């Protein structure tokens, strides 16, 4: 398999007139944030009308999906507004203000040497301040990635942190007889199958450099743990020991962390998939599941039934000190530690449903984010503001995105089948 | 089944042709191709024993008859086993303790496995949909292991029992009701080899 095509965008000019200020901030336990109203008039320039319209639409879609903006509908912008130039002196900000639009995002798209050149300027309509200005160059067929990059830059300029619109998602899709591992853009474009065994394949996780993909598959009858090298398209590791083996996380580029349940015991191993050097991180009677790590690799969050029911624990790897984090209810599983280490998203069983919850990393202040059904496999985005998870309510499971405060719930349309176990690609 | 039918026919030929009062040994090679239209009689062990003392034919007949009986018995046992092994052991939510009401079934399965030493079984562990995929895969394994542990305690050799977890991937009942979930939280037996297909 070839490595993902890396979008090369040369940023020729960057005019950030004043430091990016955080207009919007997300507070999980504080007040809710206020969305900013943004106008994204049609891209101007000499390129094909269709491409300009598609790019304008995609930008609006991305900004809307981020949850930080109210994107002014096309219909509110009259001819005068849509035909206005992109330069500050050409813009009549009072017209934008009168519509309640706080930010104006102007783009000029031109073709040069067969490629695309995009210039975008983001103005504060209250005083015409230029908040952000960039010129991008790329190939024509990379226009979607270009728009996602632009959206992420705008989100960064407004919120102080990059957006996730350029992200790709790893997930499992299929039906009861066959499930395969896929990767797709967050908006569902560019969906690609990474496995093709025609059997049940589950719990994929990709190494931080995107080279190795680990998963459990029933392709040989029994569930075994496999690692494939996506660059060379070959299997580099198989674990066929008795029992259930499930990959959970990568400790570093080569070291896979997985659980093994067999006999009376469950074990969390870390193993270098190249040298096969294996270490026991934790072994206990009963069930151990879903180990994950803090960014510094010092703490491990995991699930254990050592007190009779599935609960979440945090272990300091150096000292071995283990703290139980969840006490409410009899089923708290599949934890995901936020990149900043301050929050944990997890699945908890409430009356009749399996919900996605968020709590502080010490186990305090748990909150339910979902509303019934079977919700599974929450995972934080690399920026820590979003949680991706799967959800089904008696019907086909699909993948959803939500801000960690529970706002902005969005169904992602990645694949036509039953979709589960989403993960942001590193 | 084909083999069994052939054996039966050959055995019947022996019963018909090999019986007293005048046992005549007819080699198999000469008998093939002869029509078998005679009324099928129940194997007559008395007759068999009588002939066993007399001549080659009698001895051969007795051996085949014994094989036939053994085969019949085995088939019956397998049928019995298949019926026995078709019964699932159900579990409480998030539990992998074999409930007391299934002790009888586990004992019956162990007894049957003791009678049929060539048979190997797989114990499959399954879960209901109201759990996370990863945790259920581990839980299914524990359910299968719990049943295996009991069989081992009852004297079945460990290497005859494999365990396999399917988590919530293969529900017995795809419904979303309490009744469906109860059916899906199960350990299911599968005859691995030595048994009927």
XYZ file of C-alpha atoms in Angstrom:
623
model
C 0.000 0.000 0.000
C 1.334 3.361 -0.823
C 1.847 5.944 1.806
C -0.844 8.542 1.954
C -0.331 11.176 -0.584
C 0.977 14.092 1.325
C -0.564 17.329 0.287
C 2.125 19.820 -0.348
C 0.904 23.283 0.136
C 3.460 25.955 -0.174
C 2.540 28.890 1.885
C 4.100 31.778 0.115
C 2.797 34.597 2.143
C 1.412 34.743 5.569
C -0.006 37.995 6.698
C -1.128 37.635 10.208
C -1.585 41.225 11.065
C -2.176 40.642 14.706
C -1.667 37.508 16.774
C -4.461 35.007 16.445
C -6.803 35.706 19.289
C -9.108 33.204 20.840
C -12.578 34.475 20.181
C -14.163 31.157 20.920
C -13.151 28.871 23.690
C -14.590 25.610 24.798
C -15.216 25.078 28.463
C -16.576 21.746 29.420
C -17.661 22.538 32.939
C -18.029 26.256 32.557
C -20.345 28.295 30.422
C -21.173 27.198 26.955
C -19.274 28.935 24.182
C -20.798 31.366 21.770
C -20.650 30.558 18.094
C -19.233 33.139 15.732
C -21.233 34.102 12.656
C -19.112 33.921 9.537
C -19.815 34.834 5.926
C -18.120 32.792 3.216
C -19.036 34.488 -0.059
C -18.320 32.582 -3.297
C -14.664 32.204 -4.224
C -13.612 34.706 -6.855
C -10.994 34.229 -9.575
C -10.433 32.817 -13.036
C -10.974 29.114 -12.300
C -13.922 26.989 -13.393
C -17.220 28.112 -11.909
C -18.028 24.595 -10.743
C -14.750 24.209 -8.835
C -15.156 27.585 -7.168
C -18.685 26.701 -6.096
C -17.621 23.261 -4.827
C -14.776 24.733 -2.818
C -16.967 27.472 -1.356
C -19.553 24.879 -0.350
C -16.973 22.573 1.198
C -15.466 25.427 3.217
C -18.914 26.345 4.543
C -19.573 22.695 5.374
C -16.263 22.323 7.208
C -16.718 25.493 9.238
C -20.240 24.450 10.127
C -19.153 20.963 11.143
C -16.489 22.351 13.458
C -19.209 23.588 15.775
C -17.574 26.980 16.328
C -19.377 28.900 13.602
C -22.753 29.828 12.329
C -22.165 29.977 8.602
C -24.354 32.612 6.970
C -26.542 30.926 4.354
C -25.897 31.868 0.720
C -29.384 33.290 0.434
C -28.704 36.201 2.808
C -25.877 37.493 0.641
C -27.134 39.711 -2.161
C -25.356 40.417 -5.436
C -23.529 43.396 -3.989
C -21.998 41.250 -1.251
C -21.113 38.301 -3.451
C -19.519 40.414 -6.174
C -17.437 42.503 -3.826
C -13.645 42.154 -4.143
C -11.375 40.439 -1.630
C -9.246 43.403 -0.630
C -10.028 45.395 2.473
C -10.592 48.617 0.555
C -13.183 46.902 -1.648
C -15.272 45.594 1.228
C -18.182 47.500 2.722
C -18.117 46.072 6.222
C -21.255 47.902 7.322
C -23.250 45.721 4.899
C -21.865 42.563 6.511
C -22.443 43.966 9.990
C -26.033 44.742 9.131
C -26.578 41.021 8.486
C -25.100 40.132 11.850
C -22.031 38.605 10.227
C -19.024 38.996 12.499
C -16.311 37.506 10.290
C -15.966 37.804 6.536
C -13.926 35.147 4.751
C -12.872 36.221 1.245
C -11.123 33.891 -1.168
C -9.535 34.297 -4.571
C -8.882 31.131 -6.544
C -6.680 31.177 -9.618
C -4.963 28.676 -11.854
C -1.248 28.920 -12.399
C 0.904 26.400 -14.284
C -1.921 23.877 -14.153
C -2.161 24.127 -10.370
C -4.370 26.067 -7.999
C -3.444 29.212 -6.133
C -5.807 30.179 -3.350
C -5.644 33.415 -1.393
C -7.897 33.776 1.601
C -8.453 36.757 3.872
C -10.445 36.706 7.078
C -11.740 40.069 8.296
C -13.402 41.150 11.490
C -16.483 43.004 10.239
C -16.606 45.314 13.261
C -13.500 47.266 12.244
C -12.166 45.563 9.115
C -9.167 44.080 10.917
C -7.429 41.350 8.938
C -7.370 38.340 11.288
C -5.798 35.928 8.886
C -4.433 35.889 5.357
C -2.724 33.076 3.482
C -1.849 31.985 -0.012
C -1.868 28.277 -0.823
C -0.673 26.411 -3.889
C -1.588 22.864 -4.775
C -2.580 20.480 -7.565
C -6.118 20.762 -8.891
C -7.141 17.262 -7.745
C -6.095 18.095 -4.192
C -8.734 20.792 -3.860
C -10.649 19.022 -1.093
C -7.583 18.732 1.088
C -6.756 22.342 0.352
C -10.176 23.478 1.599
C -9.859 21.296 4.725
C -6.449 22.872 5.400
C -7.906 26.347 4.964
C -10.799 25.541 7.298
C -8.353 24.299 9.941
C -6.318 27.490 9.611
C -9.433 29.637 10.000
C -10.466 27.597 13.062
C -7.001 28.140 14.490
C -7.145 31.885 13.830
C -10.488 32.147 15.591
C -10.205 29.611 18.413
C -6.470 29.483 18.976
C -6.304 25.776 18.152
C -6.206 23.959 14.838
C -9.339 22.329 13.508
C -9.748 18.675 12.651
C -11.171 19.025 9.157
C -8.013 17.629 7.527
C -8.217 14.548 9.749
C -8.652 11.050 8.463
C -10.550 8.388 10.337
C -9.814 4.705 10.760
C -12.910 2.574 11.271
C -14.504 -0.837 10.837
C -17.406 -1.300 8.434
C -19.376 -4.223 7.111
C -22.194 -6.518 8.125
C -22.604 -9.484 10.430
C -20.617 -11.842 8.213
C -17.801 -9.636 7.110
C -16.188 -6.577 8.600
C -13.169 -4.776 7.167
C -10.929 -1.914 8.223
C -11.305 1.345 6.288
C -9.831 4.789 6.266
C -11.670 7.912 5.068
C -11.604 11.678 5.337
C -13.707 13.109 8.128
C -16.347 14.090 5.557
C -16.433 10.563 4.106
C -14.480 11.353 0.934
C -11.534 9.190 -0.123
C -12.787 6.052 1.640
C -10.355 3.185 1.224
C -10.351 -0.451 2.389
C -7.226 -1.461 4.281
C -8.140 -5.123 4.821
C -9.956 -7.502 2.535
C -10.431 -10.878 4.178
C -14.191 -11.398 3.887
C -14.315 -12.359 7.563
C -14.771 -10.446 10.791
C -11.906 -8.054 11.395
C -11.991 -5.746 14.400
C -10.313 -3.262 16.717
C -7.848 -1.608 14.349
C -5.172 0.741 15.570
C -2.494 2.481 13.533
C 1.073 3.199 14.605
C 1.890 6.895 15.181
C 3.820 7.154 11.901
C 1.009 5.512 9.923
C 3.164 2.587 8.878
C 1.702 -0.304 10.835
C -1.897 -1.341 11.219
C -2.774 -3.751 14.031
C -6.115 -5.550 14.225
C -7.786 -8.747 15.366
C -9.243 -10.906 12.617
C -11.121 -14.209 12.375
C -9.668 -14.738 8.894
C -8.056 -18.023 9.945
C -11.071 -19.116 11.989
C -9.853 -18.162 15.422
C -9.366 -14.560 16.416
C -5.690 -13.732 16.006
C -3.806 -10.485 16.306
C -2.116 -9.228 13.146
C 0.061 -6.305 12.221
C 0.486 -5.315 8.599
C 3.062 -2.972 7.153
C 1.028 -0.552 5.032
C 4.104 0.680 3.166
C 5.179 -2.734 1.970
C 1.734 -4.281 2.088
C 2.710 -7.348 4.042
C 2.014 -9.028 7.342
C 4.838 -8.414 9.796
C 3.421 -9.877 12.986
C 0.898 -12.518 14.006
C -0.050 -13.663 17.477
C -1.856 -17.024 17.355
C -1.771 -17.857 21.057
C -4.933 -19.341 22.570
C -7.518 -16.865 23.765
C -8.504 -13.340 22.812
C -5.853 -10.902 21.706
C -6.875 -7.282 21.138
C -4.657 -4.400 20.108
C -5.438 -1.210 21.945
C -2.744 1.421 21.429
C 0.771 2.073 20.199
C 3.273 2.986 22.863
C 5.633 4.302 20.192
C 6.200 3.821 16.457
C 7.077 0.134 16.830
C 5.589 -0.920 20.150
C 2.073 -2.240 20.191
C 0.089 -2.529 23.397
C -2.514 -5.275 23.487
C -4.530 -7.343 25.904
C -4.556 -11.101 26.014
C -7.328 -12.967 27.825
C -6.775 -16.688 28.255
C -7.322 -19.165 31.073
C -7.874 -17.378 34.364
C -5.753 -14.391 33.469
C -5.709 -11.276 31.363
C -2.419 -9.621 30.478
C -1.557 -6.234 29.029
C 1.545 -6.606 26.895
C 3.717 -4.135 25.096
C 5.563 -5.703 22.202
C 7.925 -4.370 19.586
C 6.421 -5.731 16.376
C 9.810 -5.751 14.638
C 12.041 -7.328 17.284
C 9.190 -9.225 19.027
C 10.580 -8.020 22.337
C 7.614 -8.398 24.690
C 6.979 -7.004 28.173
C 4.164 -7.576 30.628
C 2.670 -4.256 31.727
C -0.011 -5.790 33.912
C -1.391 -9.264 34.618
C -4.496 -10.025 36.626
C -7.173 -12.618 37.082
C -10.383 -11.749 35.270
C -10.657 -9.185 32.510
C -8.303 -6.409 31.502
C -9.306 -4.274 28.536
C -8.700 -1.089 26.538
C -5.339 0.164 27.842
C -4.441 3.700 26.796
C -1.621 6.042 27.723
C -0.918 9.614 28.647
C 1.161 11.511 26.084
C 4.267 11.210 28.292
C 3.720 7.452 28.508
C 3.841 7.499 32.298
C 0.225 6.674 33.029
C -1.971 3.908 31.758
C -5.742 4.006 31.841
C -7.471 0.620 31.542
C -10.563 -1.417 32.371
C -10.606 -4.208 34.926
C -13.302 -6.262 36.611
C -11.170 -6.828 39.722
C -13.989 -5.558 41.949
C -16.667 -7.590 40.218
C -17.863 -5.178 37.566
C -16.159 -3.404 34.652
C -14.551 -0.215 35.971
C -11.877 2.229 34.830
C -8.499 2.495 36.544
C -5.400 4.653 36.189
C -2.000 3.154 36.839
C 1.271 4.943 37.311
C 3.622 2.720 35.316
C 6.757 3.573 37.302
C 5.351 3.099 40.804
C 2.593 0.626 39.950
C 0.180 2.693 41.991
C -3.328 2.058 40.689
C -6.348 4.227 41.312
C -9.941 3.338 40.602
C -11.628 6.201 38.738
C -15.239 5.100 38.294
C -17.686 4.145 41.021
C -21.038 5.072 39.525
C -22.894 2.202 37.905
C -21.751 -1.320 37.191
C -20.283 -0.925 33.742
C -17.697 1.680 32.765
C -15.448 0.751 29.878
C -13.466 1.746 26.774
C -11.695 4.844 28.211
C -9.889 7.374 26.038
C -7.543 9.813 27.712
C -7.532 13.306 26.176
C -4.229 14.452 24.628
C -3.844 17.074 27.349
C -4.447 14.413 29.966
C -7.230 16.355 31.657
C -10.285 14.353 30.558
C -11.352 10.775 29.964
C -14.128 9.817 27.559
C -15.646 6.392 28.198
C -18.651 4.157 27.714
C -20.997 3.670 30.643
C -24.114 1.609 31.006
C -27.115 3.462 32.281
C -30.635 2.146 32.437
C -31.115 0.269 29.197
C -28.476 2.176 27.247
C -24.775 2.356 26.745
C -23.761 6.015 26.747
C -20.636 8.012 26.020
C -19.514 9.966 29.076
C -16.734 12.357 29.934
C -15.097 12.828 33.306
C -12.035 14.582 34.632
C -8.915 12.433 34.596
C -9.203 11.909 38.364
C -12.671 10.412 37.890
C -14.592 13.436 39.129
C -17.531 15.224 37.498
C -18.769 12.552 35.089
C -21.177 13.758 32.396
C -23.258 11.885 29.858
C -22.915 13.155 26.278
C -25.212 10.841 24.349
C -28.897 10.153 24.539
C -29.711 6.455 24.529
C -28.877 3.553 22.256
C -25.620 1.666 22.119
C -22.689 4.052 21.984
C -19.175 2.671 21.810
C -15.473 3.335 21.279
C -15.136 7.047 22.137
C -11.836 8.603 21.183
C -10.501 12.130 21.520
C -9.349 14.070 18.486
C -5.646 14.952 18.454
C -6.601 18.517 19.487
C -8.646 17.194 22.389
C -11.803 19.155 21.666
C -13.795 16.499 19.865
C -14.807 12.942 20.614
C -15.521 10.482 17.840
C -17.610 7.384 18.630
C -20.003 4.872 17.162
C -23.697 4.855 17.905
C -26.693 2.744 17.051
C -30.239 2.928 18.164
C -31.692 -0.387 17.161
C -30.563 0.225 13.602
C -27.251 0.292 11.781
C -24.359 1.689 13.791
C -22.838 4.884 12.462
C -19.975 7.148 13.435
C -20.546 10.433 15.206
C -18.551 13.439 16.211
C -19.271 15.602 19.242
C -17.513 18.419 21.062
C -16.371 17.172 24.443
C -18.908 19.388 26.187
C -21.688 17.483 24.401
C -22.493 20.208 21.853
C -22.411 19.910 18.084
C -23.298 16.250 17.641
C -22.771 15.254 14.009
C -23.323 12.012 12.132
C -20.378 11.339 9.837
C -21.242 9.549 6.639
C -18.189 7.456 6.023
C -19.525 4.240 4.521
C -22.817 2.610 3.657
C -22.374 -0.360 5.984
C -22.488 -0.741 9.734
C -19.654 1.455 11.023
C -17.892 0.995 14.345
C -14.644 1.557 16.249
C -13.590 4.917 14.819
C -10.167 6.367 15.527
C -8.547 9.561 14.360
C -5.456 8.767 12.372
C -2.308 10.008 14.041
C -23.581 -42.006 5.481
C -22.510 -43.702 2.242
C -20.033 -45.859 4.113
C -22.595 -46.756 6.701
C -25.052 -47.878 4.004
C -22.415 -50.008 2.307
C -21.481 -51.627 5.588
C -25.146 -52.285 6.298
C -25.723 -53.900 2.920
C -22.629 -56.057 3.199
C -23.627 -57.003 6.721
C -27.103 -57.930 5.548
C -25.597 -60.091 2.843
C -23.758 -61.955 5.541
C -26.856 -62.276 7.638
C -28.790 -63.709 4.711
C -26.146 -65.867 3.114
C -24.033 -66.742 6.074
C -26.749 -68.165 8.283
C -27.207 -71.773 9.275
C -28.473 -74.429 8.686
C -25.885 -74.728 5.943
C -23.226 -72.043 6.163
C -21.478 -71.641 2.886
C -18.612 -69.238 2.640
C -18.907 -66.999 -0.363
C -16.001 -64.642 -0.900
C -16.898 -60.967 -1.069
C -15.504 -60.675 -4.591
C -18.067 -63.192 -5.809
C -20.918 -61.592 -3.984
C -20.609 -58.105 -5.320
C -23.129 -57.226 -7.944
C -25.767 -59.561 -6.597
C -29.144 -58.010 -6.113
C -30.058 -57.277 -2.506
C -33.781 -57.605 -2.515
C -34.248 -59.867 0.418
C -36.286 -58.781 3.334
C -34.045 -56.978 5.773
C -33.975 -58.829 9.029
C -32.923 -57.486 12.351
C -29.417 -58.624 13.137
C -29.709 -61.969 14.807
C -26.987 -62.155 17.387
C -27.983 -65.649 18.403
C -27.478 -66.843 14.873
C -24.240 -64.956 14.694
C -22.892 -66.586 17.801
C -23.878 -70.024 16.545
C -22.017 -69.574 13.327
C -18.979 -68.107 14.998
C -17.964 -71.528 16.126
C -18.271 -72.922 12.665
C -15.950 -72.039 9.851
C -14.521 -68.840 8.441
C -17.786 -67.300 7.331
C -19.198 -67.211 10.807
C -16.230 -65.395 12.224
C -16.373 -62.782 9.538
C -20.052 -62.248 10.044
C -19.658 -61.737 13.732
C -16.937 -59.129 13.271
C -18.964 -57.130 10.815
C -21.984 -57.333 12.991
C -20.021 -56.075 15.943
C -18.730 -53.209 13.823
C -22.208 -52.421 12.724
C -23.422 -52.334 16.285
C -20.502 -50.191 17.317
C -21.202 -47.805 14.501
C -24.878 -47.650 15.330
C -24.071 -47.006 18.948
C -21.602 -44.294 18.012
C -24.116 -42.644 15.769
C -26.676 -42.729 18.511
C -24.180 -41.281 20.924
C -23.276 -38.551 18.471
C -26.923 -37.737 17.956
C -27.345 -37.634 21.692
C -24.197 -35.508 21.939
C -25.311 -33.146 19.213
C -28.611 -32.627 20.999
C -26.777 -32.152 24.275
C -24.219 -29.791 22.809
C -26.890 -27.773 21.115
C -28.040 -26.536 24.474
C -26.466 -23.196 25.327
C -25.343 -22.105 28.747
C -26.801 -18.656 29.382
C -25.212 -15.947 31.510
C -26.295 -12.912 33.466
C -25.364 -9.448 32.167
C -21.600 -8.825 32.366
C -21.140 -12.153 34.178
C -19.018 -15.169 33.364
C -20.135 -17.354 36.233
C -21.821 -20.584 35.160
C -25.159 -20.477 36.988
C -26.121 -23.461 39.221
C -28.974 -24.411 36.901
C -26.435 -25.271 34.185
C -24.336 -27.603 36.358
C -26.443 -30.526 35.194
C -25.869 -29.723 31.547
C -22.129 -29.313 32.096
C -22.036 -32.707 33.860
C -23.947 -34.341 31.013
C -21.564 -32.853 28.479
C -18.582 -34.045 30.510
C -20.066 -37.532 30.781
C -20.677 -37.609 27.074
C -17.148 -36.422 26.344
C -15.865 -39.173 28.613
C -17.785 -41.748 26.574
C -16.511 -40.301 23.317
C -12.826 -39.892 23.848
C -12.028 -39.011 20.233
C -14.288 -35.983 20.201
C -12.881 -32.495 20.610
C -15.107 -29.527 21.266
C -14.885 -25.774 20.970
C -16.676 -23.641 23.506
C -17.778 -20.343 21.975
C -18.370 -17.354 24.228
C -20.925 -14.743 23.152
C -22.304 -11.508 24.595
C -25.303 -9.263 24.128
C -25.097 -5.971 22.268
C -25.278 -3.781 25.365
C -21.568 -3.761 25.908
C -18.573 -2.295 24.166
C -16.987 -4.322 21.376
C -13.596 -4.693 23.036
C -14.869 -5.536 26.493
C -17.339 -8.028 25.054
C -14.590 -9.831 23.153
C -12.771 -10.345 26.466
C -16.009 -11.212 28.283
C -16.898 -13.838 25.660
C -13.489 -15.386 26.185
C -14.079 -15.540 29.946
C -17.472 -17.199 29.406
C -15.909 -19.838 27.211
C -13.059 -20.312 29.702
C -15.509 -20.653 32.592
C -17.293 -23.536 30.873
C -14.009 -25.118 29.861
C -12.765 -24.837 33.460
C -15.775 -26.776 34.707
C -15.334 -29.503 32.120
C -11.662 -29.814 33.053
C -12.639 -30.133 36.716
C -14.930 -32.967 35.695
C -11.977 -34.816 34.231
C -11.963 -33.778 30.587
C -8.479 -33.207 29.232
C -7.734 -29.563 28.550
C -6.423 -30.217 25.048
C -9.816 -31.561 24.013
C -11.531 -28.221 24.663
C -10.799 -25.102 22.684
C -12.238 -21.716 23.509
C -13.212 -18.979 21.103
C -14.835 -15.643 21.797
C -17.078 -13.858 19.333
C -17.961 -10.972 21.633
C -21.232 -9.541 20.377
C -20.402 -10.211 16.738
C -22.591 -13.295 16.248
C -25.862 -12.942 18.127
C -28.156 -15.974 18.260
C -31.059 -13.550 18.112
C -30.523 -10.232 16.294
C -33.363 -8.545 18.205
C -33.012 -5.663 20.621
C -35.199 -6.995 23.428
C -34.454 -8.410 26.860
C -35.366 -11.850 25.531
C -32.941 -11.549 22.611
C -30.161 -10.280 24.851
C -30.678 -13.157 27.290
C -30.314 -15.671 24.428
C -27.175 -13.959 23.194
C -25.289 -14.022 26.506
C -24.245 -17.603 26.009
C -21.597 -20.259 25.782
C -22.194 -22.518 22.808
C -20.590 -25.908 22.116
C -19.241 -26.872 18.740
C -17.943 -30.365 17.907
C -14.510 -29.838 16.438
C -13.698 -33.330 15.163
C -14.711 -36.948 15.653
C -18.351 -36.028 15.429
C -21.067 -35.974 12.795
C -21.143 -33.052 10.420
